[in-house]
Each structure stands twice: as structure tokens, then as C-alpha cells.
Amino acid sequence: MSKLRVAVLGAKGRIGSEAVRAVEAAGDMELVAALGRGDTLDTLVDTGAQAVVELTTPASVMENLDFCVRHGIHAVVGTTGWNDERLARLNTWLAGSPGTGVLIAPNFSIGAVLTMKFAEQAARYFESVEVIELHHPNKADAPSGTAHRTAQLIAEARDEAGRPPQPDATATALDGARGADVDGVPVHSVRLRGLLAHQEVLLGGEGETLTIRHDSLHHSSFMPGILLGTRRVVTTPGLTFGLEHFLDLN
Ligand SMILES: NC(=O)C1=CN([C@@H]2O[C@H](COP(=O)(O)OP(=O)(O)OC[C@H]3O[C@@H](n4cnc5c(N)ncnc54)[C@H](O)[C@@H]3O)[C@@H](O)[C@H]2O)C=CC1
Ligand SMILES: O=C(O)C1=N[C@H](C(=O)O)C[C@H](O)C1
């Protein structure tokens, strides 16, 4: 059986360099390109890349995906910075390239995906919920893509359950003291040397609290998800948002 021809964009970055090693070590894949900032995307075409693993920056990801989709190259995207406008633009590109698949995964680690799922399941049962994400201080964006998605899923679940807004009597506050408001869910971002990627979802009800916590201790935690996403995206046309769609979670 021929190997899947895979390229990594952002290959010199923290997660990109780990992804290069993971693709090289995968028996069913061949690493055909490892591109960094300034390298030409034409290399993807020249090397016959079938799938790209996109791990760059929010400022670069759209241009890279535009190129990939136009050339029918599938993409697995870990880069953050997604909003409705960007997703709509990507969907328009995909509509013009039927057969091409893009997976956007706010988080590739199985534990983080489960944290999001558990938080979504628990959200309807509790009056209060807040998200705390904790990351290394070199991270460029806040809140994390994972925390943003977690808060959205929680908000949707609360909405479906007919839950009213959360209780909060705060009358005066320093800017930022109550975190960022993501669809009514406060999200707090910690940046601390020594950390990698961590998240807590705190839920509170009458006389009880529930804490759901996940810790990524090494970038290796993201690799099984990246490899799974790469294998699946090539047979899944259109946009898939979230690795959970490629896992048997229900
Ligand atoms: N979904 C997930 O599970 C994970 C997502 N991430 C996300 O991945 C992204 C990268 O994270 P890090 O590796 O920590 O950042 P980083 O800053 O270490 O790496 C980004 C790399 O991309 C390169 N780059 C920028 N523009 C480029 C372009 N046009 N073409 C090729 N390379 C380009 C940069 O020079 C840099 O080497 C961030 O958005 C981060 O939040 C990180 C870890 C896990
Ligand atoms: O920048 C990181 O490191 C990470 N980014 C992703 C995010 O923003 O959620 C995934 C993980 O938290 C690591």
C-alpha cells in the first residue's frame, strides 16, 4: 500500500517540530515537506503532498489554507484564531473544491477533547461555570482555542437546557478581573513559565462543585490526534471542526 504523502507547515515551531518527528515515525506516512516561515507553498505541489498539517500562527493560517484548498490538498489544522468570519471564508473555499477535506482541531490531545465533552455534558446541571486555561508564557493568543471552544460548547448546552445567565453580583471590578466573556462563560488565562497546556472547568451548584481538569505535560500528547486526523481527513471532504468527530465518543 502506498504511503500518505504529508507536509508540515510551521515545521520549526514547538508543536510543528514534534509533528515532523511523528509523521516521520508513522509507518503509513511519508514526510514530503517540512516548511517554515518564508518557504514557498509551491513546494507542496512540487512534492505531491496529499495532506498538510498546519501548525503556524493565526496570521498565516488563512493564506496557507487558501493555497491548500485551491490545490486540492487536505489539511489538518491545529493553529488557533478561529471565528465565524474565518470559518465562513474557509467554507466558501471548500465549496469551490469538492472532495477536499479540512479538519480544524482546537486540541489534538484525547484528554482535552474528553474535557470538552465532559464539560458540555455537565454544563446543564450546574448554576455556575467558569473556565481557567493555563499555558506557557510564549503562547501568542488568549484565551486558548481550546478554552474558547469549551466555553462555546458549555454555553450551547446551557442554552439548550434553558438555563438563565449565571449568578454574579459583581458591582465593581478591575478590567479583566472576571476574565473574558465567551458567550456568557467567564474564561481566565494564566501564562506561567514551567507550564505547557492545562485547563480547568469549574462547575458550581447548591452545596457542591465539580472540577474537570486536563494537563498536557508534553507536546507528544498532541501527536496521536494529529496522526489520526491526517488519516481521516483525506476521506472526509468539507470542514470538520473538532477531533471528537473522528473519535467514537457517543
Ligand atoms: N490544536 C492543538 O492541539 C495545538 C495547537 N497549537 C497551536 O498551534 C500554533 C503553533 O503553536 P506553537 O508551535 O507553540 O507556536 P510556535 O511559534 O512555536 O510555532 C509556529 C511556527 O510557525 C512558523 N510560521 C509562521 N508563519 C508561517 C508560514 N506562513 N508558513 C510556515 N511556517 C510559518 C513560525 O516561524 C514558527 O516556527 C498556535 O496557534 C498554537 O495555539 C499548539 C499546540 C497544540
Ligand atoms: O499554544 C499552545 O501551546 C496550545 N494551543 C492550543 C490552544 O490554544 O488551545 C492547544 C493547546 O492548548 C496548546
Coordinates of N, CA, C and O in Angstrom, one line a residue, residues 3 23 26 34 44 65 90 93 132 150 178 201 211 220 222 236:
K3 N 2.2 5.0 0.7 CA 2.2 5.8 2.0 C 1.5 7.2 1.7 O 1.6 7.7 0.5
V23 N 5.3 12.3 12.1 CA 4.9 11.9 10.7 C 6.1 11.0 10.2 O 5.8 9.9 9.6
A26 N 5.7 7.5 11.5 CA 4.4 6.8 11.2 C 4.7 5.9 10.0 O 5.1 6.4 8.9
A34 N 8.7 19.9 5.0 CA 8.7 20.5 6.3 C 9.0 22.0 6.1 O 10.1 22.4 6.1
L44 N 4.6 22.3 -1.9 CA 3.6 21.4 -1.6 C 3.1 20.7 -2.9 O 2.9 19.5 -2.9
L65 N -4.2 27.9 4.1 CA -5.4 27.1 3.8 C -6.0 27.4 2.4 O -6.4 26.6 1.7
L90 N -13.5 30.0 4.9 CA -12.9 28.7 4.6 C -14.0 27.8 3.9 O -13.7 27.1 3.0
W93 N -14.3 28.6 0.3 CA -13.2 28.0 -0.5 C -13.5 26.5 -0.7 O -13.3 26.0 -1.8
I132 N -10.8 28.0 33.4 CA -9.4 28.6 33.6 C -8.5 27.8 32.7 O -8.4 26.6 32.8
T150 N -14.4 25.3 24.4 CA -15.0 24.7 25.6 C -16.2 25.6 26.1 O -17.3 25.1 26.4
R178 N -12.8 39.6 36.0 CA -13.7 38.5 35.8 C -13.5 37.7 34.6 O -14.3 36.9 34.1
V201 N -12.2 23.3 34.2 CA -13.6 23.8 34.1 C -14.2 23.6 35.5 O -14.3 22.5 36.0
T211 N -14.9 19.9 39.5 CA -13.8 20.4 38.7 C -13.3 19.4 37.7 O -13.1 18.2 38.1
S220 N 4.1 15.7 22.9 CA 3.8 14.4 22.4 C 2.3 14.0 22.6 O 1.7 13.2 21.9
F222 N -0.2 15.6 21.8 CA -1.0 16.0 20.6 C -0.8 15.1 19.4 O -1.5 15.2 18.4
T236 N -12.6 12.6 4.2 CA -13.7 13.3 4.8 C -13.8 14.7 4.2 O -13.2 15.7 4.7

